[in-house]
CSV table of C-alpha atoms and ligand atoms in Angstrom, one decimal:
chain,number,residue,atom,x,y,z
Z,250,MET,CA,6.2,-7.2,13.4
Z,251,THR,CA,7.0,-6.3,16.8
Z,252,ASN,CA,5.7,-3.1,18.0
Z,253,GLN,CA,7.7,-2.5,20.8
Z,254,ILE,CA,10.6,-0.4,21.4
Z,255,PRO,CA,12.7,-0.6,23.4
Z,256,ARG,CA,13.5,3.5,24.7
Z,257,THR,CA,17.3,1.7,25.9
Z,258,MET,CA,19.9,-0.6,25.0
Z,259,GLY,CA,20.1,-1.5,28.8
Z,260,GLN,CA,16.2,-2.4,28.6
Z,261,GLN,CA,16.9,-4.3,25.2
Z,262,PHE,CA,20.1,-6.3,26.5
Z,263,GLY,CA,19.1,-6.8,30.2
Z,264,ARG,CA,21.8,-4.7,31.7
Z,265,ARG,CA,22.8,-1.3,33.2
Z,266,SER,CA,23.5,0.4,30.3
Z,267,TRP,CA,26.4,0.2,27.4
Z,268,ALA,CA,29.3,1.5,26.2
Z,269,GLU,CA,30.8,2.6,23.0
Z,270,PRO,CA,33.0,-0.2,22.1
Z,271,TRP,CA,36.3,2.0,21.3
Z,272,LYS,CA,38.1,4.1,23.1
Z,273,ILE,CA,40.0,8.0,22.1
Z,274,LYS,CA,43.4,7.6,20.8
Z,275,MET,CA,43.6,11.0,19.1
Z,276,VAL,CA,41.5,13.8,19.9
Z,277,GLU,CA,41.0,17.6,18.6
Z,278,PRO,CA,40.9,20.9,20.6
Z,279,LEU,CA,36.7,22.3,21.1
Z,280,SER,CA,36.1,26.3,22.4
Z,281,MET,CA,32.9,27.9,22.3
Z,282,ILE,CA,33.3,31.8,20.8
Z,283,ASP,CA,31.2,33.9,22.8
Z,284,ARG,CA,27.7,35.4,22.4
Z,285,ALA,CA,28.8,38.9,20.4
Z,286,GLY,CA,30.9,36.3,18.5
Z,287,ARG,CA,28.2,34.3,17.6
Z,288,GLU,CA,25.7,36.8,16.3
Z,289,LYS,CA,28.0,38.9,14.2
Z,290,ALA,CA,29.6,35.4,12.7
Z,291,LEU,CA,25.5,34.2,12.3
Z,292,ALA,CA,24.4,37.5,10.5
Z,293,GLU,CA,27.9,37.0,8.0
Z,294,ALA,CA,26.6,33.4,7.4
Z,295,GLY,CA,23.0,35.1,6.6
Z,296,TYR,CA,21.3,32.8,9.1
Z,297,ASN,CA,21.8,29.9,7.2
Z,298,THR,CA,24.3,27.3,9.2
Z,299,PHE,CA,25.5,26.0,6.1
Z,300,LEU,CA,27.6,29.2,6.1
Z,301,LEU,CA,28.9,29.6,8.9
Z,302,HIS,CA,32.8,28.5,9.6
Z,303,SER,CA,33.6,25.2,11.2
Z,304,ALA,CA,36.1,27.4,13.7
Z,305,ASP,CA,33.0,29.5,14.9
Z,306,VAL,CA,30.9,26.2,15.5
Z,307,TYR,CA,30.9,24.3,19.3
Z,308,ILE,CA,29.5,21.3,18.5
Z,309,ASP,CA,28.9,20.2,15.1
Z,310,LEU,CA,26.1,18.2,15.4
Z,311,LEU,CA,25.6,19.9,10.8
Z,312,THR,CA,25.6,16.3,8.7
Z,313,ASP,CA,27.0,13.1,9.7
Z,314,SER,CA,28.3,13.2,6.2
Z,315,GLY,CA,32.1,12.3,6.3
Z,316,THR,CA,32.4,14.3,9.9
Z,317,ASN,CA,33.0,10.3,10.7
Z,318,ALA,CA,36.1,9.3,12.7
Z,319,MET,CA,38.3,6.6,11.6
Z,320,SER,CA,39.9,4.0,13.2
Z,321,ASP,CA,43.5,3.0,13.8
Z,322,ARG,CA,42.7,0.3,11.0
Z,323,GLN,CA,41.4,3.2,8.5
Z,324,TRP,CA,44.6,5.0,9.1
Z,325,ALA,CA,46.9,2.0,8.3
Z,326,GLY,CA,45.3,1.9,5.7
Z,327,MET,CA,45.8,5.1,4.4
Z,328,MET,CA,49.1,4.3,4.3
Z,329,LEU,CA,48.6,1.9,2.0
Z,330,GLY,CA,47.1,3.6,-0.7
Z,331,ASP,CA,48.0,2.8,-4.7
Z,332,GLU,CA,47.8,6.1,-5.9
Z,333,ALA,CA,47.9,4.2,-9.5
Z,334,TYR,CA,45.9,6.3,-12.1
Z,335,ALA,CA,44.7,2.9,-12.9
Z,336,GLY,CA,44.3,-0.4,-12.1
Z,337,SER,CA,45.0,1.0,-8.4
Z,338,ARG,CA,45.4,-2.4,-6.1
Z,339,ASN,CA,42.9,-0.2,-3.7
Z,340,PHE,CA,39.9,0.0,-6.0
Z,341,TYR,CA,39.8,-4.2,-6.2
Z,342,ASN,CA,40.1,-4.4,-2.5
Z,343,LEU,CA,37.3,-2.5,-2.4
Z,344,GLU,CA,35.1,-3.5,-5.4
Z,345,GLN,CA,36.0,-7.9,-3.3
Z,346,THR,CA,34.5,-5.8,0.0
Z,347,ILE,CA,31.2,-4.3,-2.1
Z,348,GLN,CA,30.6,-7.6,-3.7
Z,349,THR,CA,30.7,-9.6,-0.2
Z,350,TYR,CA,29.0,-6.7,2.3
Z,351,TYR,CA,25.9,-6.3,0.1
Z,352,GLY,CA,26.2,-8.4,-3.0
Z,353,TYR,CA,26.4,-6.6,-6.1
Z,354,GLN,CA,28.4,-7.7,-9.0
Z,355,HIS,CA,29.3,-5.0,-11.1
Z,356,ILE,CA,30.8,-1.6,-9.2
Z,357,VAL,CA,31.4,1.7,-10.0
Z,358,PRO,CA,33.1,3.9,-7.6
Z,359,THR,CA,32.4,7.8,-7.3
Z,360,HIS,CA,33.4,10.8,-5.8
Z,361,GLN,CA,30.9,10.5,-3.1
Z,362,GLY,CA,27.0,9.8,-3.4
Z,363,ARG,CA,25.4,12.8,-5.6
Z,364,GLY,CA,28.2,11.7,-8.1
Z,365,ALA,CA,26.6,7.8,-8.1
Z,366,GLU,CA,23.3,9.7,-7.8
Z,367,HIS,CA,24.3,11.5,-11.2
Z,368,LEU,CA,25.4,8.9,-13.5
Z,369,LEU,CA,22.2,6.0,-11.6
Z,370,SER,CA,20.1,9.1,-13.7
Z,371,ARG,CA,21.7,9.7,-16.1
Z,372,SER,CA,21.8,6.4,-16.9
Z,373,THR,CA,18.6,5.0,-16.6
Z,374,ILE,CA,15.9,7.6,-16.6
Z,375,LYS,CA,14.3,8.7,-20.4
Z,376,PRO,CA,13.2,12.3,-20.5
Z,377,GLY,CA,9.2,12.2,-19.3
Z,378,GLN,CA,9.9,8.7,-17.4
Z,379,TRP,CA,8.7,8.9,-13.8
Z,380,VAL,CA,10.1,7.6,-10.6
Z,381,GLY,CA,8.5,6.2,-7.3
Z,382,GLY,CA,10.3,6.8,-4.1
Z,383,ASN,CA,9.8,6.4,-0.9
Z,384,MET,CA,10.1,10.2,0.2
Z,385,TYR,CA,12.4,12.9,-1.5
Z,386,PHE,CA,16.1,13.2,-0.8
Z,387,THR,CA,17.7,16.8,-2.1
Z,388,THR,CA,20.4,15.6,-3.8
Z,389,THR,CA,18.9,12.4,-5.3
Z,390,ARG,CA,15.5,14.1,-6.4
Z,391,LEU,CA,17.4,16.7,-8.3
Z,392,HIS,CA,19.4,14.6,-10.4
Z,393,GLN,CA,16.1,12.4,-10.9
Z,394,GLU,CA,14.7,16.0,-12.0
Z,395,LEU,CA,18.0,16.6,-14.1
Z,396,ALA,CA,17.4,13.5,-15.8
Z,397,GLY,CA,13.9,13.9,-16.4
Z,398,ALA,CA,11.8,12.6,-14.5
Z,399,THR,CA,9.0,13.1,-12.1
Z,400,PHE,CA,9.9,12.5,-8.7
Z,401,VAL,CA,6.9,11.0,-6.9
Z,402,ASP,CA,6.4,10.5,-3.1
Z,403,VAL,CA,5.2,6.2,-2.6
Z,404,ILE,CA,6.1,6.6,1.3
Z,405,ILE,CA,3.2,5.6,3.7
Z,406,ASP,CA,1.2,7.7,5.4
Z,407,GLU,CA,2.7,7.5,8.5
Z,408,ALA,CA,6.1,8.5,7.2
Z,409,HIS,CA,4.4,12.6,7.1
Z,410,ASP,CA,3.3,12.8,10.8
Z,411,PRO,CA,6.1,13.7,13.0
Z,412,SER,CA,4.1,11.7,16.1
Z,413,ASN,CA,3.6,8.4,14.6
Z,414,LEU,CA,5.2,5.4,16.2
Z,415,HIS,CA,5.1,3.0,13.1
Z,416,PRO,CA,8.1,1.1,13.6
Z,417,PHE,CA,9.0,0.8,10.7
Z,418,LYS,CA,8.5,4.3,9.2
Z,419,GLY,CA,10.2,4.2,5.9
Z,420,ASN,CA,8.2,1.9,4.2
Z,421,ILE,CA,6.7,2.1,0.7
Z,422,ASP,CA,3.4,2.2,0.0
Z,423,LEU,CA,2.7,-0.8,-2.4
Z,424,ASN,CA,-0.8,0.7,-3.7
Z,425,LYS,CA,0.6,4.2,-4.0
Z,426,VAL,CA,3.0,2.5,-6.7
Z,427,GLU,CA,0.4,0.3,-7.7
Z,428,ALA,CA,-1.6,3.8,-8.7
Z,429,LEU,CA,1.5,5.2,-10.3
Z,430,ILE,CA,2.1,2.4,-12.1
Z,431,GLN,CA,-1.6,2.1,-13.7
Z,432,ARG,CA,-1.7,6.4,-14.6
Z,433,VAL,CA,1.3,6.0,-16.2
Z,434,GLY,CA,1.4,2.6,-17.4
Z,435,ALA,CA,4.6,0.2,-16.7
Z,436,GLU,CA,7.1,1.4,-19.1
Z,437,GLN,CA,7.1,5.0,-18.6
Z,438,VAL,CA,8.5,4.0,-14.5
Z,439,ALA,CA,12.1,5.2,-14.7
Z,440,TYR,CA,12.6,2.4,-11.7
Z,441,VAL,CA,12.1,3.1,-8.4
Z,442,SER,CA,13.8,4.2,-5.9
Z,443,LEU,CA,14.2,2.6,-2.5
Z,444,ALA,CA,16.5,4.4,0.6
Z,445,ALA,CA,17.1,2.9,3.5
Z,446,THR,CA,17.2,4.5,6.0
Z,447,VAL,CA,15.0,7.2,5.4
Z,448,ASN,CA,16.6,10.8,5.8
Z,449,MET,CA,14.3,13.2,5.3
Z,450,ALA,CA,11.5,11.5,7.7
Z,451,GLY,CA,13.9,11.7,10.5
Z,452,GLY,CA,16.6,8.6,9.9
Z,453,GLN,CA,13.3,5.8,9.7
Z,454,PRO,CA,13.7,2.7,8.4
Z,455,VAL,CA,12.1,0.1,5.9
Z,456,SER,CA,11.4,-3.5,7.0
Z,457,MET,CA,12.6,-6.3,5.6
Z,458,ALA,CA,9.0,-7.4,4.6
Z,459,ASN,CA,8.4,-3.8,2.7
Z,460,VAL,CA,11.3,-4.7,0.4
Z,461,GLN,CA,10.3,-8.1,-0.3
Z,462,ALA,CA,6.6,-6.8,-1.3
Z,463,LEU,CA,8.0,-4.3,-3.3
Z,464,ARG,CA,10.2,-6.9,-5.6
Z,465,GLN,CA,7.0,-9.0,-5.9
Z,466,LEU,CA,5.5,-6.4,-7.2
Z,467,CYS,CA,7.7,-4.4,-9.4
Z,468,ASP,CA,8.5,-8.5,-11.1
Z,469,ARG,CA,4.9,-8.5,-12.1
Z,470,TYR,CA,5.7,-5.2,-14.1
Z,471,GLY,CA,9.6,-5.4,-14.9
Z,472,ILE,CA,10.3,-2.6,-12.9
Z,473,LYS,CA,13.9,-1.8,-11.7
Z,474,ILE,CA,14.5,-1.1,-7.8
Z,475,TYR,CA,17.3,0.9,-7.4
Z,476,LEU,CA,18.6,1.2,-3.6
Z,477,ASP,CA,20.3,4.4,-1.8
Z,478,ALA,CA,22.6,1.7,0.7
Z,479,THR,CA,23.7,4.4,2.5
Z,480,ARG,CA,22.7,4.4,5.8
Z,481,LEU,CA,21.4,0.9,5.0
Z,482,ALA,CA,23.8,-0.2,7.8
Z,483,GLU,CA,22.0,1.4,9.7
Z,484,ASN,CA,18.3,0.2,8.4
Z,485,ALA,CA,19.7,-2.8,9.8
Z,486,LEU,CA,20.2,-2.7,13.4
Z,487,PHE,CA,16.5,-2.0,13.6
Z,488,ILE,CA,15.1,-5.4,10.9
Z,489,GLN,CA,17.2,-6.6,13.9
Z,490,GLU,CA,15.4,-5.4,16.5
Z,491,ARG,CA,11.7,-5.1,16.0
Z,492,GLU,CA,11.1,-7.0,12.7
Z,493,GLU,CA,10.8,-11.1,13.9
Z,494,GLY,CA,12.6,-13.7,11.9
Z,495,TYR,CA,16.0,-11.0,12.2
Z,496,ALA,CA,17.3,-11.4,16.0
Z,497,ASP,CA,20.0,-13.9,15.4
Z,498,LEU,CA,20.6,-12.6,12.3
Z,499,THR,CA,23.7,-10.3,12.4
Z,500,ILE,CA,24.3,-6.6,10.3
Z,501,ALA,CA,26.3,-7.7,8.1
Z,502,GLN,CA,23.9,-10.8,7.0
Z,503,ILE,CA,20.6,-8.5,7.2
Z,504,VAL,CA,22.7,-6.1,4.8
Z,505,ARG,CA,22.9,-8.6,1.8
Z,506,GLN,CA,19.4,-10.0,2.5
Z,507,PHE,CA,18.1,-6.6,1.9
Z,508,CYS,CA,20.2,-6.4,-1.4
Z,509,SER,CA,19.1,-9.1,-3.0
Z,510,TYR,CA,16.2,-8.0,-3.4
Z,511,THR,CA,17.6,-4.9,-5.2
Z,512,ASP,CA,18.7,-4.8,-8.9
Z,513,GLY,CA,21.4,-1.7,-7.5
Z,514,GLY,CA,22.5,0.6,-5.3
Z,515,TRP,CA,24.5,3.5,-4.3
Z,516,ILE,CA,25.9,4.6,-1.6
Z,517,SER,CA,27.6,8.1,0.0
Z,518,GLY,CA,30.6,6.5,1.5
Z,519,LYS,CA,30.2,9.3,4.1
Z,520,LYS,CA,28.1,7.9,6.0
Z,521,ASP,CA,27.6,4.7,7.6
Z,522,SER,CA,30.8,2.9,5.4
Z,523,LEU,CA,33.0,5.8,8.2
Z,524,VAL,CA,35.3,7.7,6.4
Z,525,ASN,CA,35.4,10.8,5.2
Z,526,ILE,CA,35.2,11.4,1.1
Z,527,GLY,CA,33.7,8.7,-1.3
Z,528,GLY,CA,30.8,7.2,-3.0
Z,529,TRP,CA,29.6,4.0,-5.4
Z,530,VAL,CA,27.2,3.1,-7.6
Z,531,ALA,CA,26.9,-1.2,-7.9
Z,532,VAL,CA,24.4,-2.8,-9.9
Z,533,ASN,CA,23.6,-7.0,-10.7
Z,534,ASP,CA,23.1,-6.2,-14.8
Z,535,TRP,CA,26.2,-6.0,-17.0
Z,536,THR,CA,24.9,-3.8,-20.1
Z,537,LEU,CA,23.7,-1.2,-17.2
Z,538,PHE,CA,27.2,-1.4,-15.9
Z,539,GLU,CA,29.1,-0.9,-19.5
Z,540,GLU,CA,26.7,2.2,-19.2
Z,541,LEU,CA,27.5,3.5,-15.7
Z,542,ARG,CA,32.0,2.5,-16.2
Z,543,ASN,CA,31.7,4.8,-19.6
Z,544,GLN,CA,29.9,7.8,-18.0
Z,545,VAL,CA,32.2,7.6,-15.1
Z,546,VAL,CA,34.9,8.6,-17.1
Z,547,ILE,CA,33.2,11.8,-18.3
Z,548,PHE,CA,32.1,13.2,-14.5
Z,549,GLU,CA,34.3,11.3,-12.4
Z,550,GLY,CA,37.9,9.9,-13.1
Z,551,LEU,CA,39.0,6.6,-14.5
Z,552,HIS,CA,36.5,3.5,-13.4
Z,553,THR,CA,39.1,2.1,-11.5
Z,554,TYR,CA,38.8,5.3,-8.6
Z,555,GLY,CA,35.7,7.8,-9.6
Z,556,GLY,CA,37.1,10.4,-7.9
Z,557,MET,CA,38.8,8.9,-4.8
Z,558,ALA,CA,42.1,8.6,-3.8
Z,559,GLY,CA,43.1,5.3,-3.8
Z,560,ARG,CA,44.2,5.1,-0.1
Z,561,ASP,CA,40.7,6.2,0.4
Z,562,MET,CA,39.1,3.3,-1.3
Z,563,GLU,CA,41.3,1.8,0.9
Z,564,ALA,CA,39.4,3.7,4.0
Z,565,MET,CA,36.3,2.9,3.1
Z,566,ALA,CA,37.2,-1.0,1.8
Z,567,ILE,CA,38.0,-1.1,6.5
Z,568,GLY,CA,34.8,0.9,7.2
Z,569,ILE,CA,32.1,-0.8,5.5
Z,570,VAL,CA,33.3,-4.4,7.9
Z,571,GLU,CA,34.0,-1.8,10.9
Z,572,SER,CA,30.3,-0.6,10.3
Z,573,MET,CA,28.4,-3.4,10.2
Z,574,GLN,CA,30.1,-5.4,13.3
Z,575,ASP,CA,26.8,-5.1,15.8
Z,576,ASP,CA,28.6,-4.2,18.8
Z,577,TYR,CA,29.7,-1.4,16.7
Z,578,MET,CA,25.8,-0.2,15.4
Z,579,ARG,CA,24.3,-0.7,19.0
Z,580,SER,CA,26.6,1.7,19.9
Z,581,ARG,CA,25.5,4.4,17.1
Z,582,ILE,CA,22.0,4.0,17.7
Z,583,GLY,CA,22.3,3.8,21.0
Z,584,GLN,CA,24.2,7.3,21.3
Z,585,VAL,CA,21.4,8.6,19.1
Z,586,ARG,CA,18.6,7.0,21.1
Z,587,TYR,CA,20.4,8.6,24.1
Z,588,LEU,CA,19.6,12.4,23.1
Z,589,GLY,CA,16.0,11.5,21.9
Z,590,GLU,CA,15.2,9.7,25.6
Z,591,LEU,CA,16.6,13.3,27.3
Z,592,LEU,CA,14.6,15.6,24.8
Z,593,THR,CA,11.7,13.6,25.3
Z,594,ASP,CA,11.9,13.5,28.7
Z,595,TRP,CA,11.7,17.0,28.9
Z,596,GLU,CA,8.9,17.3,26.9
Z,597,VAL,CA,10.6,18.5,24.0
Z,598,PRO,CA,8.8,17.7,20.4
Z,599,ILE,CA,11.2,15.4,18.1
Z,600,VAL,CA,10.0,13.2,15.9
Z,601,GLN,CA,9.3,9.9,16.7
Z,602,PRO,CA,10.6,7.3,17.0
Z,603,VAL,CA,14.2,8.0,17.2
Z,604,GLY,CA,15.4,7.0,13.9
Z,605,GLY,CA,19.0,6.5,12.8
Z,606,HIS,CA,21.4,9.1,11.9
Z,607,ALA,CA,20.2,11.9,14.3
Z,608,ILE,CA,17.4,13.7,16.4
Z,609,PHE,CA,14.7,15.7,14.1
Z,610,LEU,CA,13.2,18.4,16.1
Z,611,ASP,CA,9.7,19.1,15.3
Z,612,ALA,CA,9.9,23.1,14.0
Z,613,LYS,CA,6.4,22.8,13.6
Z,614,ARG,CA,5.2,21.8,17.4
Z,615,PHE,CA,8.4,24.2,18.3
Z,616,TYR,CA,7.1,27.4,17.0
Z,617,PRO,CA,3.5,26.8,16.3
Z,618,HIS,CA,3.4,30.4,16.2
Z,619,LEU,CA,5.3,30.5,13.6
Z,620,PRO,CA,3.7,29.8,9.5
Z,621,GLN,CA,6.0,27.7,7.6
Z,622,ASP,CA,6.9,30.7,5.0
Z,623,ARG,CA,8.8,32.2,8.1
Z,624,PHE,CA,11.1,29.6,8.2
Z,625,PRO,CA,10.6,27.7,11.6
Z,626,ALA,CA,13.5,24.6,11.2
Z,627,GLN,CA,15.7,27.7,9.6
Z,628,THR,CA,14.8,29.9,12.7
Z,629,LEU,CA,15.3,26.7,15.6
Z,630,ALA,CA,19.1,26.3,14.0
Z,631,ALA,CA,19.7,29.6,14.0
Z,632,GLU,CA,18.8,29.9,17.7
Z,633,LEU,CA,20.4,26.7,19.1
Z,634,TYR,CA,23.1,28.7,17.5
Z,635,LEU,CA,23.0,31.7,19.0
Z,636,ASP,CA,22.3,29.8,22.4
Z,637,SER,CA,25.1,27.5,22.4
Z,638,GLY,CA,27.7,27.2,18.8
Z,639,ILE,CA,25.6,24.1,18.3
Z,640,ARG,CA,25.2,23.7,14.4
Z,641,SER,CA,22.2,22.1,13.5
Z,642,MET,CA,20.5,21.5,10.1
Z,643,GLU,CA,17.1,23.0,8.6
Z,644,ARG,CA,15.2,20.1,7.1
Z,645,GLY,CA,11.7,22.1,6.1
Z,646,ILE,CA,10.1,24.0,3.5
Z,647,VAL,CA,13.8,25.6,2.3
Z,648,SER,CA,15.2,21.8,1.8
Z,649,ALA,CA,12.2,21.1,0.3
Z,650,GLY,CA,13.0,23.7,-2.6
Z,651,ARG,CA,10.8,24.4,-5.4
Z,652,ASN,CA,8.3,22.8,-7.9
Z,653,ALA,CA,10.8,22.6,-11.0
Z,654,GLN,CA,6.7,23.1,-13.4
Z,655,THR,CA,5.3,25.7,-11.1
Z,656,GLY,CA,8.5,27.6,-8.5
Z,657,ASP,CA,6.1,27.5,-5.6
Z,658,HIS,CA,7.3,26.6,-2.7
Z,659,TYR,CA,7.2,23.4,-1.7
Z,660,TYR,CA,5.1,23.9,1.5
Z,661,PRO,CA,6.4,19.3,3.1
Z,662,LYS,CA,4.4,18.5,6.5
Z,663,LEU,CA,7.1,17.6,8.0
Z,664,GLU,CA,9.1,21.1,9.3
Z,665,LEU,CA,12.4,19.6,11.0
Z,666,THR,CA,15.8,20.7,12.8
Z,667,ARG,CA,18.3,17.7,12.6
Z,668,LEU,CA,20.9,17.3,15.4
Z,669,THR,CA,23.1,14.8,13.2
Z,670,ILE,CA,24.9,12.1,15.3
Z,671,PRO,CA,29.0,12.1,13.4
Z,672,ARG,CA,29.9,8.0,14.3
Z,673,ARG,CA,32.4,8.0,17.1
Z,674,VAL,CA,33.1,11.7,16.9
Z,675,TYR,CA,31.1,13.2,20.2
Z,676,THR,CA,30.7,11.8,23.3
Z,677,GLN,CA,27.7,11.5,26.4
Z,678,ALA,CA,29.3,14.4,28.0
Z,679,HIS,CA,28.5,16.3,24.7
Z,680,MET,CA,25.2,15.0,24.4
Z,681,ASP,CA,23.8,16.1,27.8
Z,682,VAL,CA,25.2,19.6,26.8
Z,683,THR,CA,23.2,19.0,23.3
Z,684,ALA,CA,19.9,18.4,25.2
Z,685,GLU,CA,20.4,21.2,27.6
Z,686,ALA,CA,21.1,23.8,25.1
Z,687,VAL,CA,17.8,22.6,22.9
Z,688,LYS,CA,16.6,22.9,26.3
Z,689,ALA,CA,16.6,26.2,26.9
Z,690,VAL,CA,16.1,27.3,22.9
Z,691,TYR,CA,12.5,25.5,23.8
Z,692,ASP,CA,11.5,27.3,26.8
Z,693,ALA,CA,12.8,30.9,24.7
Z,694,ARG,CA,10.2,29.6,22.3
Z,695,GLU,CA,7.3,32.2,22.2
Z,696,GLN,CA,10.5,35.4,21.1
Z,697,ALA,CA,11.5,33.5,18.4
Z,698,ARG,CA,9.9,35.8,15.1
Z,699,GLY,CA,11.3,34.1,12.4
Z,700,LEU,CA,13.0,34.5,9.0
Z,701,GLN,CA,13.0,36.1,5.7
Z,702,MET,CA,15.0,34.7,2.9
Z,703,THR,CA,16.9,37.0,1.1
Z,704,TYR,CA,19.3,35.5,-1.4
Z,705,GLU,CA,18.3,32.2,-3.1
Z,706,PRO,CA,20.4,29.8,-5.9
Z,707,ARG,CA,19.1,28.0,-8.3
Z,708,TYR,CA,19.9,24.3,-6.8
Z,709,LEU,CA,19.8,23.1,-3.8
Z,710,ARG,CA,18.5,26.1,-2.3
Z,711,PHE,CA,19.5,25.5,1.5
Z,712,PHE,CA,23.0,25.3,1.2
Z,713,GLN,CA,24.4,28.8,0.3
Z,714,ALA,CA,20.6,30.7,1.0
Z,715,HIS,CA,20.7,34.0,3.1
Z,716,PHE,CA,18.0,35.3,5.1
Z,717,LYS,CA,17.4,38.4,7.6
Z,718,PRO,CA,16.0,38.4,10.8
Z,719,LEU,CA,11.5,39.4,11.1
J,1207,PM9,N1,23.5,13.8,2.8
J,1207,PM9,C1,23.4,14.9,4.6
J,1207,PM9,O1,23.8,15.7,5.3
J,1207,PM9,C2,25.2,15.4,3.4
J,1207,PM9,C3,24.6,16.7,2.7
J,1207,PM9,S1,22.5,17.3,2.6
J,1207,PM9,C4,22.4,17.1,1.2
J,1207,PM9,O2,22.3,14.0,4.7
J,1207,PM9,C5,21.3,10.1,1.2
J,1207,PM9,C6,20.5,9.3,2.5
J,1207,PM9,C7,22.4,11.0,1.5
J,1207,PM9,C8,22.7,11.7,0.8
J,1207,PM9,C9,23.4,13.0,1.6
J,1207,PM9,C10,22.9,11.3,-0.2
J,1207,PM9,C11,24.2,12.7,-1.3
J,1207,PM9,C12,23.0,10.4,-0.7
J,1207,PM9,N2,22.0,10.1,-0.2
J,1207,PM9,O3,26.2,14.1,0.1
J,1207,PM9,O4,27.1,13.5,-2.4
J,1207,PM9,O5,21.8,11.4,3.0
J,1207,PM9,O6,27.7,12.2,-0.9
J,1207,PM9,O7,25.6,11.8,-0.4
J,1207,PM9,C13,23.9,14.9,3.5
J,1207,PM9,P1,26.8,12.7,-0.8
């Protein structure tokens, strides 16, 4: 494993610069409302960027989920939608593409990622069991908890330190998995929930050596591994760059090998797969597949569409192939790094090393004077919108939610504001404007006073909570 992380694509490939392997064929106008308009919009949204109208947003970095620009091939594929209720040809095309690229045998389509999480959690967890995972993800953990499991974080300690430069900060700490097994018994561990990359840690990758070692450990105890492959293609680029022995393998080969160490996986197609909607869960075990296929007709739709239109399945099948092209992936991660390098040069505190899909501002270091229960990351998202019309997302105490047993806030070590980069949507100039806006908010950091929560929904509160300024 090498510890050298190249700072630019140019440095890595020995040339001056890189450019996207695509050109723009259709554009969508952008405009920015004035400061008074932004103040009004934010107050009406309860200082929650999820509740803003997108018409009031200038550069939208809320999420990379479903915000991808599709290619001309994908749009052409949309015209081939076979909207038969049952047995759509687009399903069989998607099924075959998933089998080829991810290697899983049996596929159940869903409307998006959380639909897949719901089905998998219901079908594999018995109430009272435990799930170990490499840092929680909001919807994933909630579905595991709703199915009766307790989630245990088994990610390496380095992941909780925003400055630690470990090249694979998404790795699982095998000692933590072993300790969980010793504490509760192997038969009480429903499965290990492995995500690659790890969203809440900053889009941090998992190494191939780590998933191989996890497989060996789980085999010793007869425990299954299910993979959140939502951003696995992005993870593969980090393996190609940083892990010895993978430089000559393609993204597609690395993805396929990674999946081979797991028993199944699921995906939100709205990320890696370059579409606006869709997901799936796939497993190798026929009995589990039968259960998933039976559950899908209750909650999503028939097992040959799972909540997606035929045209959406076709666009996803094409998107999977495009997402595995090495040139594309270099430009994708290269754009995220470009923004990260600007902010690093200007000494704005961000999670290092820069991960796959976003820049994560370190709100604890940004606003050291704000205690965590004044919601520093939420405050930062609000301030950035007020300054520039740029929309970002809180990934700290609000996202972490409350402990279901005690009712107390979780206090995550990471208090982050995420600038998430949609795929194939914004240009380098948009990255420059974003970096300058963040710098302006950083320069005014001492004036920030924090927020108070005034409304808290029961589940996934970050989506709909309201705040007011202190
Ligand atoms: N991720 C994101 O913005 C969508 C909204 S926040 C809940 O990062 C992983 C790793 C995700 C993810 C969604 C889902 C759920 C599963 N795993 O949004 O239901 O990042 O398609 O996928 C969001 P869906």
